[in-house]
Amino acid sequence: MMIINLIGLVLIALIIWWFWLYKPSIPLELSNEDITIVVNNGVYQPSRIKVPADKKVTLHFLRKDASPCASTVLFPDFDISEELTLAESKPIILPAMSAGEYPFHCPMKMYTGILLVE
Ligand SMILES: [Cu+2]
């Protein structure tokens, strides 16, 4: 009984670590005109995106994860909430932004990313 409880606790800890604490160490900064962000395995790839200030930017979200978690992406600073269709590239047009950091994420913040506007 003890052992089973312990295994359960370890699993819960792993799940929390994966979804909320784990930050991939891969270089994830991208600055480009045409940015595609792949939504898969609990991460946006890339998840740190450099974009120029005072310019409209289009991000293309390509969702590969079938879980409902991956189906919506939010940009809270701009009141943007977009549905992503599985295996389709969805363009999201962002307004011209002033320099700063703007997060984006799924409704439960399991998927998280950040826009670095400079
Ligand atoms: Cu989620």
mmCIF file of C-alpha atoms and ligand atoms in Angstrom:
data_model
loop_
_atom_site.group_PDB
_atom_site.id
_atom_site.type_symbol
_atom_site.label_atom_id
_atom_site.label_comp_id
_atom_site.label_asym_id
_atom_site.label_seq_id
_atom_site.Cartn_x
_atom_site.Cartn_y
_atom_site.Cartn_z
ATOM 1 C CA MET A 1 0.000 0.000 0.000
ATOM 2 C CA MET A 2 2.775 2.432 0.994
ATOM 3 C CA ILE A 3 4.666 1.619 -2.201
ATOM 4 C CA ILE A 4 1.638 2.305 -4.372
ATOM 5 C CA ASN A 5 1.076 5.657 -2.675
ATOM 6 C CA LEU A 6 4.725 6.510 -3.203
ATOM 7 C CA ILE A 7 4.548 5.637 -6.899
ATOM 8 C CA GLY A 8 1.457 7.806 -7.200
ATOM 9 C CA LEU A 9 3.244 10.733 -5.573
ATOM 10 C CA VAL A 10 6.255 10.344 -7.846
ATOM 11 C CA LEU A 11 4.007 10.290 -10.911
ATOM 12 C CA ILE A 12 2.201 13.430 -9.778
ATOM 13 C CA ALA A 13 5.533 15.154 -9.157
ATOM 14 C CA LEU A 14 6.725 14.168 -12.633
ATOM 15 C CA ILE A 15 3.572 15.499 -14.253
ATOM 16 C CA ILE A 16 3.852 18.815 -12.404
ATOM 17 C CA TRP A 17 7.515 19.051 -13.330
ATOM 18 C CA TRP A 18 6.863 18.345 -16.996
ATOM 19 C CA PHE A 19 3.971 20.741 -17.467
ATOM 20 C CA TRP A 20 4.797 23.611 -15.155
ATOM 21 C CA LEU A 21 8.449 23.557 -14.199
ATOM 22 C CA TYR A 22 10.341 22.057 -17.101
ATOM 23 C CA LYS A 23 11.942 24.661 -19.361
ATOM 24 C CA PRO A 24 13.594 23.207 -22.434
ATOM 25 C CA SER A 25 17.247 24.140 -22.684
ATOM 26 C CA ILE A 26 17.337 24.110 -26.485
ATOM 27 C CA PRO A 27 18.103 27.539 -27.964
ATOM 28 C CA LEU A 28 14.651 28.821 -28.630
ATOM 29 C CA GLU A 29 15.117 32.344 -29.830
ATOM 30 C CA LEU A 30 13.996 33.117 -33.279
ATOM 31 C CA SER A 31 13.761 36.334 -35.162
ATOM 32 C CA ASN A 32 12.457 36.108 -38.649
ATOM 33 C CA GLU A 33 9.816 37.511 -40.942
ATOM 34 C CA ASP A 34 7.981 34.236 -41.262
ATOM 35 C CA ILE A 35 7.821 32.398 -37.979
ATOM 36 C CA THR A 36 6.241 28.993 -37.566
ATOM 37 C CA ILE A 37 5.688 27.780 -34.033
ATOM 38 C CA VAL A 38 5.132 24.059 -33.667
ATOM 39 C CA VAL A 39 2.788 23.035 -30.851
ATOM 40 C CA ASN A 40 3.752 19.558 -29.725
ATOM 41 C CA ASN A 41 4.774 17.454 -26.698
ATOM 42 C CA GLY A 42 3.864 20.145 -24.204
ATOM 43 C CA VAL A 43 6.060 22.871 -25.687
ATOM 44 C CA TYR A 44 5.926 25.613 -28.247
ATOM 45 C CA GLN A 45 8.892 25.249 -30.524
ATOM 46 C CA PRO A 46 10.404 27.830 -30.557
ATOM 47 C CA SER A 47 8.991 29.299 -27.364
ATOM 48 C CA ARG A 48 11.128 32.454 -27.191
ATOM 49 C CA ILE A 49 10.602 34.597 -30.223
ATOM 50 C CA LYS A 50 12.300 37.892 -30.975
ATOM 51 C CA VAL A 51 10.330 40.300 -33.071
ATOM 52 C CA PRO A 52 10.901 43.920 -34.030
ATOM 53 C CA ALA A 53 9.030 46.678 -32.216
ATOM 54 C CA ASP A 54 6.409 48.882 -33.899
ATOM 55 C CA LYS A 55 5.706 46.408 -36.662
ATOM 56 C CA LYS A 56 2.840 44.052 -37.312
ATOM 57 C CA VAL A 57 3.959 40.448 -36.921
ATOM 58 C CA THR A 58 2.375 37.251 -38.146
ATOM 59 C CA LEU A 59 3.044 34.056 -36.245
ATOM 60 C CA HIS A 60 2.050 30.734 -37.754
ATOM 61 C CA PHE A 61 1.012 28.133 -35.214
ATOM 62 C CA LEU A 62 1.234 24.536 -36.378
ATOM 63 C CA ARG A 63 -0.521 22.257 -33.942
ATOM 64 C CA LYS A 64 0.667 18.648 -33.867
ATOM 65 C CA ASP A 65 -0.615 17.739 -30.414
ATOM 66 C CA ALA A 66 -4.120 16.235 -30.389
ATOM 67 C CA SER A 67 -4.703 16.987 -26.694
ATOM 68 C CA PRO A 68 -7.365 19.643 -26.038
ATOM 69 C CA CYS A 69 -4.746 21.594 -24.134
ATOM 70 C CA ALA A 70 -3.023 22.484 -27.401
ATOM 71 C CA SER A 71 -6.172 23.694 -29.127
ATOM 72 C CA THR A 72 -6.197 27.295 -27.953
ATOM 73 C CA VAL A 73 -3.451 29.881 -27.760
ATOM 74 C CA LEU A 74 -3.869 33.090 -25.783
ATOM 75 C CA PHE A 75 -2.023 36.386 -25.979
ATOM 76 C CA PRO A 76 -3.439 38.045 -22.861
ATOM 77 C CA ASP A 77 -1.770 41.414 -23.533
ATOM 78 C CA PHE A 78 -3.656 41.796 -26.802
ATOM 79 C CA ASP A 79 -6.924 40.023 -25.933
ATOM 80 C CA ILE A 80 -6.152 37.406 -28.542
ATOM 81 C CA SER A 81 -7.578 33.915 -28.183
ATOM 82 C CA GLU A 82 -7.304 31.660 -31.207
ATOM 83 C CA GLU A 83 -8.362 28.099 -31.896
ATOM 84 C CA LEU A 84 -5.743 25.877 -33.494
ATOM 85 C CA THR A 85 -6.799 23.068 -35.812
ATOM 86 C CA LEU A 86 -4.791 19.876 -35.684
ATOM 87 C CA ALA A 87 -2.132 19.627 -38.407
ATOM 88 C CA GLU A 88 -2.980 23.025 -39.854
ATOM 89 C CA SER A 89 -0.896 26.162 -39.837
ATOM 90 C CA LYS A 90 -2.876 29.007 -38.314
ATOM 91 C CA PRO A 91 -1.688 32.562 -38.863
ATOM 92 C CA ILE A 92 -2.095 34.906 -35.922
ATOM 93 C CA ILE A 93 -1.585 38.570 -36.691
ATOM 94 C CA LEU A 94 -0.242 40.640 -33.832
ATOM 95 C CA PRO A 95 -0.512 44.413 -33.696
ATOM 96 C CA ALA A 96 2.550 46.647 -33.754
ATOM 97 C CA MET A 97 4.009 46.293 -30.270
ATOM 98 C CA SER A 98 6.218 48.477 -28.142
ATOM 99 C CA ALA A 99 9.390 46.933 -26.761
ATOM 100 C CA GLY A 100 8.867 44.469 -23.965
ATOM 101 C CA GLU A 101 8.063 40.882 -23.158
ATOM 102 C CA TYR A 102 4.675 39.447 -23.943
ATOM 103 C CA PRO A 103 3.770 35.924 -22.867
ATOM 104 C CA PHE A 104 1.484 33.575 -24.745
ATOM 105 C CA HIS A 105 0.094 30.304 -23.525
ATOM 106 C CA CYS A 106 -2.668 27.731 -23.586
ATOM 107 C CA PRO A 107 -5.649 28.274 -21.257
ATOM 108 C CA MET A 108 -4.027 26.252 -18.463
ATOM 109 C CA LYS A 109 -0.531 27.603 -19.036
ATOM 110 C CA MET A 110 0.943 24.193 -19.726
ATOM 111 C CA TYR A 111 2.170 25.434 -23.056
ATOM 112 C CA THR A 112 3.985 28.728 -22.548
ATOM 113 C CA GLY A 113 6.013 30.994 -24.752
ATOM 114 C CA ILE A 114 7.212 34.548 -24.790
ATOM 115 C CA LEU A 115 7.553 37.271 -27.377
ATOM 116 C CA LEU A 116 10.622 39.444 -26.970
ATOM 117 C CA VAL A 117 9.882 42.699 -28.723
ATOM 118 C CA GLU A 118 12.890 44.902 -29.287
HETATM 119 CU CU CU B 1 -3.194 23.639 -21.406
#
